[in-house]
Tab-separated table of N, CA and C in Angstrom:
chain	number	residue	atom	x	y	z
A	1	UNK	N	-0.198	23.377	36.260
A	1	UNK	CA	-1.872	23.870	36.043
A	1	UNK	C	-1.716	24.776	34.755
A	2	UNK	N	-2.418	24.698	34.082
A	2	UNK	CA	-2.678	26.013	32.901
A	2	UNK	C	-3.953	26.806	33.266
A	3	UNK	N	-3.816	27.886	32.776
A	3	UNK	CA	-4.838	29.058	32.909
A	3	UNK	C	-5.739	28.666	31.562
A	4	UNK	N	-7.255	28.916	31.877
A	4	UNK	CA	-7.801	29.078	30.593
A	4	UNK	C	-8.628	30.258	30.957
A	5	UNK	N	-8.731	30.861	29.751
A	5	UNK	CA	-9.447	32.125	29.432
A	5	UNK	C	-11.036	31.940	29.693
A	6	UNK	N	-12.028	32.726	30.257
A	6	UNK	CA	-13.177	32.624	30.315
A	6	UNK	C	-13.634	33.591	29.710
A	7	UNK	N	-14.953	33.817	28.774
A	7	UNK	CA	-15.228	34.478	27.997
A	7	UNK	C	-16.733	34.468	27.863
A	8	UNK	N	-17.694	35.516	27.883
A	8	UNK	CA	-19.064	35.286	27.596
A	8	UNK	C	-19.468	36.667	27.130
A	9	UNK	N	-20.785	36.421	25.909
A	9	UNK	CA	-21.178	37.604	25.496
A	9	UNK	C	-22.435	38.234	26.706
A	10	UNK	N	-22.239	37.365	27.536
A	10	UNK	CA	-23.430	38.030	28.585
A	10	UNK	C	-23.012	38.908	29.376
A	11	UNK	N	-21.543	39.443	29.331
A	11	UNK	CA	-20.819	40.497	29.980
A	11	UNK	C	-20.199	41.238	28.825
A	12	UNK	N	-20.141	42.606	29.163
A	12	UNK	CA	-19.238	43.292	28.315
A	12	UNK	C	-17.954	42.693	27.916
A	13	UNK	N	-17.692	42.723	26.599
A	13	UNK	CA	-16.216	42.534	26.283
A	13	UNK	C	-15.107	43.475	26.512
A	14	UNK	N	-13.772	42.781	27.099
A	14	UNK	CA	-12.818	43.608	27.611
A	14	UNK	C	-12.508	44.651	26.387
A	15	UNK	N	-12.141	45.842	27.119
A	15	UNK	CA	-11.996	46.827	26.002
A	15	UNK	C	-10.421	46.902	25.878
A	16	UNK	N	-9.895	46.280	26.403
A	16	UNK	CA	-8.272	46.326	26.286
A	16	UNK	C	-7.658	44.857	26.474
A	17	UNK	N	-6.515	44.731	26.827
A	17	UNK	CA	-5.660	43.553	26.582
A	17	UNK	C	-5.599	42.813	27.777
A	18	UNK	N	-6.945	42.309	28.234
A	18	UNK	CA	-7.036	41.339	29.387
A	18	UNK	C	-8.316	40.468	29.098
A	19	UNK	N	-8.204	39.575	29.860
A	19	UNK	CA	-9.675	38.703	29.638
A	19	UNK	C	-10.595	38.837	30.656
A	20	UNK	N	-11.870	38.677	30.291
A	20	UNK	CA	-12.937	38.472	31.307
A	20	UNK	C	-12.670	37.988	32.754
A	21	UNK	N	-12.252	36.585	32.370
A	21	UNK	CA	-11.920	36.188	33.495
A	21	UNK	C	-10.730	35.056	33.403
A	22	UNK	N	-10.075	34.409	34.154
A	22	UNK	CA	-9.304	33.469	34.020
A	22	UNK	C	-9.214	32.328	34.954
A	23	UNK	N	-9.396	31.268	34.732
A	23	UNK	CA	-9.743	29.855	35.629
A	23	UNK	C	-8.366	29.125	35.352
A	24	UNK	N	-7.932	28.679	36.828
A	24	UNK	CA	-6.922	27.808	37.135
A	24	UNK	C	-7.233	27.045	38.144
A	25	UNK	N	-7.146	25.846	37.832
A	25	UNK	CA	-7.612	24.878	38.770
A	25	UNK	C	-9.014	24.982	39.189
A	26	UNK	N	-9.248	24.795	40.533
A	26	UNK	CA	-10.382	25.499	41.181
A	26	UNK	C	-10.758	26.942	41.263
A	27	UNK	N	-9.832	27.995	40.836
A	27	UNK	CA	-10.173	29.143	41.101
A	27	UNK	C	-10.357	30.039	40.016
A	28	UNK	N	-11.265	31.063	40.112
A	28	UNK	CA	-11.543	31.776	38.657
A	28	UNK	C	-11.455	33.097	39.616
A	29	UNK	N	-10.833	34.047	38.788
A	29	UNK	CA	-10.784	35.592	38.650
A	29	UNK	C	-11.557	36.154	37.632
A	30	UNK	N	-12.247	37.113	38.175
A	30	UNK	CA	-13.118	37.754	36.975
A	30	UNK	C	-12.529	39.331	37.386
A	31	UNK	N	-12.223	39.817	35.785
A	31	UNK	CA	-11.546	41.042	35.928
A	31	UNK	C	-12.546	42.205	36.257
A	32	UNK	N	-12.093	43.362	36.733
A	32	UNK	CA	-13.174	44.419	37.109
A	32	UNK	C	-14.047	44.716	36.129
A	33	UNK	N	-15.526	44.641	36.506
A	33	UNK	CA	-16.512	44.816	35.583
A	33	UNK	C	-17.319	46.139	35.833
A	34	UNK	N	-17.563	47.198	35.164
A	34	UNK	CA	-18.171	48.143	35.336
A	34	UNK	C	-19.767	48.093	34.895
A	35	UNK	N	-20.548	49.145	34.975
A	35	UNK	CA	-22.004	49.330	34.663
A	35	UNK	C	-22.312	49.513	33.268
A	36	UNK	N	-21.985	48.498	32.623
A	36	UNK	CA	-22.186	48.528	31.251
A	36	UNK	C	-23.080	47.504	30.810
A	37	UNK	N	-24.127	47.924	29.873
A	37	UNK	CA	-24.987	46.917	29.188
A	37	UNK	C	-24.213	46.082	28.371
A	38	UNK	N	-24.095	44.626	28.351
A	38	UNK	CA	-23.417	43.983	27.342
A	38	UNK	C	-24.200	44.105	25.953
A	39	UNK	N	-25.364	44.242	25.841
A	39	UNK	CA	-26.308	44.339	24.717
A	39	UNK	C	-25.978	45.445	23.876
A	40	UNK	N	-25.909	46.625	24.890
A	40	UNK	CA	-25.543	47.764	24.102
A	40	UNK	C	-24.247	48.606	23.650
A	41	UNK	N	-23.302	47.884	24.847
A	41	UNK	CA	-22.251	48.303	24.962
A	41	UNK	C	-22.219	49.723	25.595
A	42	UNK	N	-22.898	50.277	26.301
A	42	UNK	CA	-23.116	51.857	26.745
A	42	UNK	C	-23.371	51.615	28.444
A	43	UNK	N	-22.543	52.473	28.877
A	43	UNK	CA	-22.582	52.574	30.102
A	43	UNK	C	-24.040	53.180	30.625
A	44	UNK	N	-24.673	52.499	31.770
A	44	UNK	CA	-25.964	52.649	31.922
A	44	UNK	C	-26.025	53.554	33.491
A	45	UNK	N	-27.494	54.156	33.609
A	45	UNK	CA	-27.452	54.771	34.769
A	45	UNK	C	-26.486	56.001	34.989
A	46	UNK	N	-26.314	56.932	34.663
A	46	UNK	CA	-25.266	57.799	34.739
A	46	UNK	C	-26.111	58.663	36.303
A	47	UNK	N	-25.182	58.879	37.105
A	47	UNK	CA	-25.087	59.234	38.400
A	47	UNK	C	-25.972	58.466	39.314
A	48	UNK	N	-26.311	57.210	39.050
A	48	UNK	CA	-27.110	56.392	39.854
A	48	UNK	C	-26.109	55.232	40.347
A	49	UNK	N	-25.587	54.993	41.819
A	49	UNK	CA	-24.654	54.242	41.930
A	49	UNK	C	-25.333	52.812	42.526
A	50	UNK	N	-26.462	53.038	42.781
A	50	UNK	CA	-27.513	51.905	43.135
A	50	UNK	C	-27.897	50.896	41.813
A	51	UNK	N	-27.866	51.712	40.808
A	51	UNK	CA	-28.420	50.944	39.314
A	51	UNK	C	-26.827	50.448	38.821
A	52	UNK	N	-26.296	51.321	38.953
A	52	UNK	CA	-24.589	50.900	38.371
A	52	UNK	C	-24.121	49.630	39.067
A	53	UNK	N	-24.412	49.501	40.512
A	53	UNK	CA	-23.907	48.721	41.256
A	53	UNK	C	-24.541	47.175	40.949
A	54	UNK	N	-25.841	47.243	40.753
A	54	UNK	CA	-26.526	45.947	40.316
A	54	UNK	C	-25.962	45.581	38.876
A	55	UNK	N	-26.054	46.503	37.860
A	55	UNK	CA	-25.419	46.157	36.538
A	55	UNK	C	-24.102	45.430	36.466
A	56	UNK	N	-23.406	45.922	37.401
A	56	UNK	CA	-21.944	45.547	37.299
A	56	UNK	C	-21.961	44.054	38.229
A	57	UNK	N	-22.496	43.928	38.981
A	57	UNK	CA	-22.360	42.666	39.867
A	57	UNK	C	-23.373	41.582	38.712
A	58	UNK	N	-24.322	41.957	37.892
A	58	UNK	CA	-24.920	41.115	36.960
A	58	UNK	C	-23.797	40.688	35.863
A	59	UNK	N	-22.878	41.483	35.627
A	59	UNK	CA	-21.952	41.256	34.711
A	59	UNK	C	-20.841	40.440	35.010
A	60	UNK	N	-20.436	40.566	36.710
A	60	UNK	CA	-19.443	39.980	37.412
A	60	UNK	C	-20.150	38.190	37.233
A	61	UNK	N	-21.335	38.220	37.821
A	61	UNK	CA	-22.151	36.936	37.648
A	61	UNK	C	-22.253	36.325	36.565
A	62	UNK	N	-22.358	37.025	35.126
A	62	UNK	CA	-22.341	36.240	34.197
A	62	UNK	C	-20.950	35.433	34.100
A	63	UNK	N	-19.822	36.167	34.110
A	63	UNK	CA	-18.513	35.658	33.904
A	63	UNK	C	-18.306	34.651	34.577
A	64	UNK	N	-18.767	34.712	36.078
A	64	UNK	CA	-18.677	33.709	36.995
A	64	UNK	C	-19.562	32.305	36.551
A	65	UNK	N	-20.530	32.499	35.897
A	65	UNK	CA	-21.315	31.411	35.507
A	65	UNK	C	-20.656	30.825	34.249
A	66	UNK	N	-19.920	31.691	33.317
A	66	UNK	CA	-19.293	31.132	32.353
A	66	UNK	C	-18.181	30.172	32.585
A	67	UNK	N	-17.609	30.736	33.603
A	67	UNK	CA	-16.308	30.022	34.214
A	67	UNK	C	-16.545	28.677	35.138
A	68	UNK	N	-17.836	28.607	35.448
A	68	UNK	CA	-18.389	26.952	36.098
A	68	UNK	C	-18.515	27.756	37.472
A	69	UNK	N	-18.646	28.735	37.751
A	69	UNK	CA	-18.724	28.999	39.142
A	69	UNK	C	-20.348	30.019	39.533
A	70	UNK	N	-20.405	30.140	40.747
A	70	UNK	CA	-21.678	30.945	40.905
A	70	UNK	C	-21.331	32.420	41.876
A	71	UNK	N	-22.049	33.049	42.286
A	71	UNK	CA	-21.729	34.145	43.624
A	71	UNK	C	-21.429	33.577	44.557
A	72	UNK	N	-22.134	32.687	44.620
A	72	UNK	CA	-22.051	31.591	46.401
A	72	UNK	C	-20.294	31.160	46.241
A	73	UNK	N	-20.156	31.016	45.232
A	73	UNK	CA	-18.417	30.637	45.289
A	73	UNK	C	-17.562	31.543	45.375
A	74	UNK	N	-17.997	32.703	45.521
A	74	UNK	CA	-16.965	34.184	45.680
A	74	UNK	C	-16.282	34.067	46.799
A	75	UNK	N	-14.910	34.075	46.620
A	75	UNK	CA	-14.216	34.254	48.179
A	75	UNK	C	-14.364	35.800	48.481
A	76	UNK	N	-14.190	36.792	47.466
A	76	UNK	CA	-13.652	37.783	47.669
A	76	UNK	C	-14.284	38.928	46.568
A	77	UNK	N	-14.897	39.814	46.888
A	77	UNK	CA	-15.369	40.759	45.966
A	77	UNK	C	-14.454	42.033	46.254
A	78	UNK	N	-14.056	42.768	45.032
A	78	UNK	CA	-13.264	44.079	45.719
A	78	UNK	C	-14.160	45.015	44.631
A	79	UNK	N	-14.574	46.318	45.619
A	79	UNK	CA	-15.426	47.281	44.935
A	79	UNK	C	-14.914	48.545	45.178
A	80	UNK	N	-14.684	49.074	43.811
A	80	UNK	CA	-14.107	50.407	43.687
A	80	UNK	C	-15.175	51.528	43.337
A	81	UNK	N	-15.203	52.538	44.202
A	81	UNK	CA	-16.111	53.468	44.153
A	81	UNK	C	-15.309	54.734	44.055
A	82	UNK	N	-15.983	55.791	42.989
A	82	UNK	CA	-15.219	57.226	42.786
A	82	UNK	C	-15.598	58.066	43.905
A	83	UNK	N	-16.949	57.938	44.797
A	83	UNK	CA	-17.371	58.683	45.603
A	83	UNK	C	-17.563	58.402	47.165
A	84	UNK	N	-16.892	58.636	47.989
A	84	UNK	CA	-17.387	58.135	49.361
A	84	UNK	C	-18.733	58.304	49.580
A	85	UNK	N	-19.510	59.362	49.339
A	85	UNK	CA	-20.709	59.503	49.367
A	85	UNK	C	-21.719	58.586	48.961
A	86	UNK	N	-21.433	57.749	48.034
A	86	UNK	CA	-21.976	56.753	47.516
A	86	UNK	C	-22.079	55.279	48.073
A	87	UNK	N	-21.096	55.303	49.075
A	87	UNK	CA	-21.048	53.603	49.645
A	87	UNK	C	-22.280	53.559	50.163
A	88	UNK	N	-23.027	54.197	51.177
A	88	UNK	CA	-24.308	53.424	51.544
A	88	UNK	C	-25.210	52.777	50.263
A	89	UNK	N	-25.430	53.568	49.423
A	89	UNK	CA	-26.218	53.219	48.272
A	89	UNK	C	-25.407	51.921	47.571
A	90	UNK	N	-24.251	51.831	47.399
A	90	UNK	CA	-23.972	50.684	46.824
A	90	UNK	C	-24.034	49.848	47.923
A	91	UNK	N	-23.449	49.959	49.038
A	91	UNK	CA	-23.617	48.811	50.045
A	91	UNK	C	-25.274	48.457	50.082
A	92	UNK	N	-26.105	49.193	49.939
A	92	UNK	CA	-27.408	48.501	50.194
A	92	UNK	C	-27.673	47.569	48.826
A	93	UNK	N	-27.381	48.169	47.569
A	93	UNK	CA	-27.826	47.222	46.285
A	93	UNK	C	-26.690	46.153	46.294
A	94	UNK	N	-25.577	46.057	46.953
A	94	UNK	CA	-24.445	44.679	46.859
A	94	UNK	C	-25.339	43.663	47.909
A	95	UNK	N	-25.588	44.328	49.178
A	95	UNK	CA	-26.474	43.567	50.277
A	95	UNK	C	-27.633	42.858	49.769
A	96	UNK	N	-28.325	43.365	49.028
A	96	UNK	CA	-29.540	42.768	48.319
A	96	UNK	C	-29.080	41.806	47.175
A	97	UNK	N	-28.350	42.294	46.486
A	97	UNK	CA	-27.641	41.104	45.397
A	97	UNK	C	-27.067	39.956	46.117
A	98	UNK	N	-26.176	40.021	47.415
A	98	UNK	CA	-25.719	38.758	48.145
A	98	UNK	C	-26.664	37.981	48.734
A	99	UNK	N	-27.944	38.641	49.080
A	99	UNK	CA	-28.840	38.182	49.737
A	99	UNK	C	-29.471	37.199	48.950
A	100	UNK	N	-29.843	37.706	47.523
A	100	UNK	CA	-30.586	36.907	46.581
A	100	UNK	C	-29.934	35.678	45.996
A	101	UNK	N	-28.181	36.064	46.286
A	101	UNK	CA	-27.606	34.902	45.506
A	101	UNK	C	-26.532	34.064	46.073
A	102	UNK	N	-26.807	34.202	47.579
A	102	UNK	CA	-25.918	33.372	48.422
A	102	UNK	C	-27.127	32.906	49.643
A	103	UNK	N	-27.007	31.541	49.215
A	103	UNK	CA	-28.115	30.785	50.225
A	103	UNK	C	-27.872	31.084	51.678
A	104	UNK	N	-29.078	31.107	52.365
A	104	UNK	CA	-29.200	31.670	53.674
A	104	UNK	C	-28.310	30.423	54.527
A	105	UNK	N	-27.502	31.276	55.369
A	105	UNK	CA	-26.610	30.190	56.527
A	105	UNK	C	-25.158	30.027	55.890
A	106	UNK	N	-25.215	30.323	54.387
A	106	UNK	CA	-23.759	30.141	54.050
A	106	UNK	C	-22.955	31.239	54.195
A	107	UNK	N	-21.521	30.815	54.041
A	107	UNK	CA	-20.573	31.995	54.403
A	107	UNK	C	-20.653	33.185	53.416
A	108	UNK	N	-20.791	34.049	54.086
A	108	UNK	CA	-20.612	35.293	52.951
A	108	UNK	C	-19.629	35.504	52.395
A	109	UNK	N	-19.096	36.146	51.332
A	109	UNK	CA	-18.032	36.641	50.759
A	109	UNK	C	-17.002	37.764	51.560
A	110	UNK	N	-15.794	37.584	51.484
A	110	UNK	CA	-15.246	38.933	52.002
A	110	UNK	C	-15.358	39.984	50.790
A	111	UNK	N	-15.074	41.167	51.152
A	111	UNK	CA	-15.211	42.229	50.519
A	111	UNK	C	-14.266	43.364	50.556
A	112	UNK	N	-13.788	44.161	50.035
A	112	UNK	CA	-13.057	45.247	50.303
A	112	UNK	C	-13.655	46.542	49.417
A	113	UNK	N	-13.767	47.522	49.744
A	113	UNK	CA	-14.045	48.617	49.251
A	113	UNK	C	-12.960	50.006	49.233
A	114	UNK	N	-12.586	50.387	48.092
A	114	UNK	CA	-11.834	51.428	48.029
A	114	UNK	C	-12.373	52.528	47.250
A	115	UNK	N	-11.703	53.990	47.338
A	115	UNK	CA	-12.390	54.774	46.584
A	115	UNK	C	-11.102	55.336	45.920
A	116	UNK	N	-11.683	55.517	44.541
A	116	UNK	CA	-10.496	55.555	43.584
A	116	UNK	C	-11.035	56.518	42.145
A	117	UNK	N	-10.092	57.010	41.455
A	117	UNK	CA	-10.647	57.229	40.465
A	117	UNK	C	-10.495	56.283	39.010
A	118	UNK	N	-12.091	56.144	38.360
A	118	UNK	CA	-12.148	55.189	37.209
A	118	UNK	C	-11.991	55.526	35.821
A	119	UNK	N	-11.683	54.782	35.093
A	119	UNK	CA	-11.074	55.056	33.469
A	119	UNK	C	-12.146	55.968	32.804
A	120	UNK	N	-13.392	55.687	33.075
A	120	UNK	CA	-14.527	56.371	32.333
A	120	UNK	C	-15.338	56.939	33.282
A	121	UNK	N	-15.464	58.484	32.875
A	121	UNK	CA	-16.214	59.716	33.925
A	121	UNK	C	-17.714	59.250	34.454
A	122	UNK	N	-18.618	58.239	33.616
A	122	UNK	CA	-19.883	57.766	33.882
A	122	UNK	C	-19.722	56.650	34.889
A	123	UNK	N	-18.618	55.876	35.045
A	123	UNK	CA	-18.458	54.798	35.913
A	123	UNK	C	-18.293	55.388	37.673
A	124	UNK	N	-19.356	54.992	38.169
A	124	UNK	CA	-19.116	55.266	39.573
A	124	UNK	C	-18.838	54.203	40.442
A	125	UNK	N	-18.770	53.064	39.850
A	125	UNK	CA	-18.378	51.610	40.475
A	125	UNK	C	-17.749	50.628	39.582
A	126	UNK	N	-16.927	49.980	39.852
A	126	UNK	CA	-16.224	48.953	39.413
A	126	UNK	C	-15.897	47.685	40.348
A	127	UNK	N	-16.409	46.520	40.100
A	127	UNK	CA	-15.986	45.402	40.933
A	127	UNK	C	-15.472	44.081	40.096
A	128	UNK	N	-14.769	43.677	40.820
A	128	UNK	CA	-13.929	42.186	40.439
A	128	UNK	C	-14.321	41.150	41.570
A	129	UNK	N	-13.840	39.897	41.013
A	129	UNK	CA	-14.063	38.868	42.108
A	129	UNK	C	-12.902	37.665	41.920
A	130	UNK	N	-13.030	36.896	43.139
A	130	UNK	CA	-11.986	35.656	43.077
A	130	UNK	C	-13.086	34.643	43.837
A	131	UNK	N	-13.243	33.430	42.776
A	131	UNK	CA	-14.331	32.160	43.261
A	131	UNK	C	-13.416	31.190	43.269
A	132	UNK	N	-13.618	30.358	44.243
A	132	UNK	CA	-13.131	28.850	44.238
A	132	UNK	C	-14.474	27.832	44.155
A	133	UNK	N	-14.064	26.863	43.399
A	133	UNK	CA	-15.069	26.020	43.096
A	133	UNK	C	-14.848	24.568	43.819
A	134	UNK	N	-15.710	23.560	44.062
A	134	UNK	CA	-14.880	22.538	44.451
A	134	UNK	C	-14.675	21.571	43.396
């Protein structure tokens, strides 16, 4: 089975040597996304983890859709936060996004949240995803 690169202008272009997403068979891995506006290539909402979480999830969603998947197809989200005190606001924004994009009664995706240092000081959150389609 060969791997296929997934790329879209609806999400920020990778700044380094990696793909936005890679599809192999029915699996689609989305690289870690941050709170960057793809239209301006600038980070948004400095200091606002809620707004950054929503923008980050929108970037993940754009890559999922470019690869033929949806948020409802996600098996696992991995969330990387810089500050433990931002967990509640991130979790609230994440929950609203999932509620909007995963049909009622459907199996919710798994999630792991870890606290880390991120590559750009303005980034409070980074999220990646693994999806499977039928």
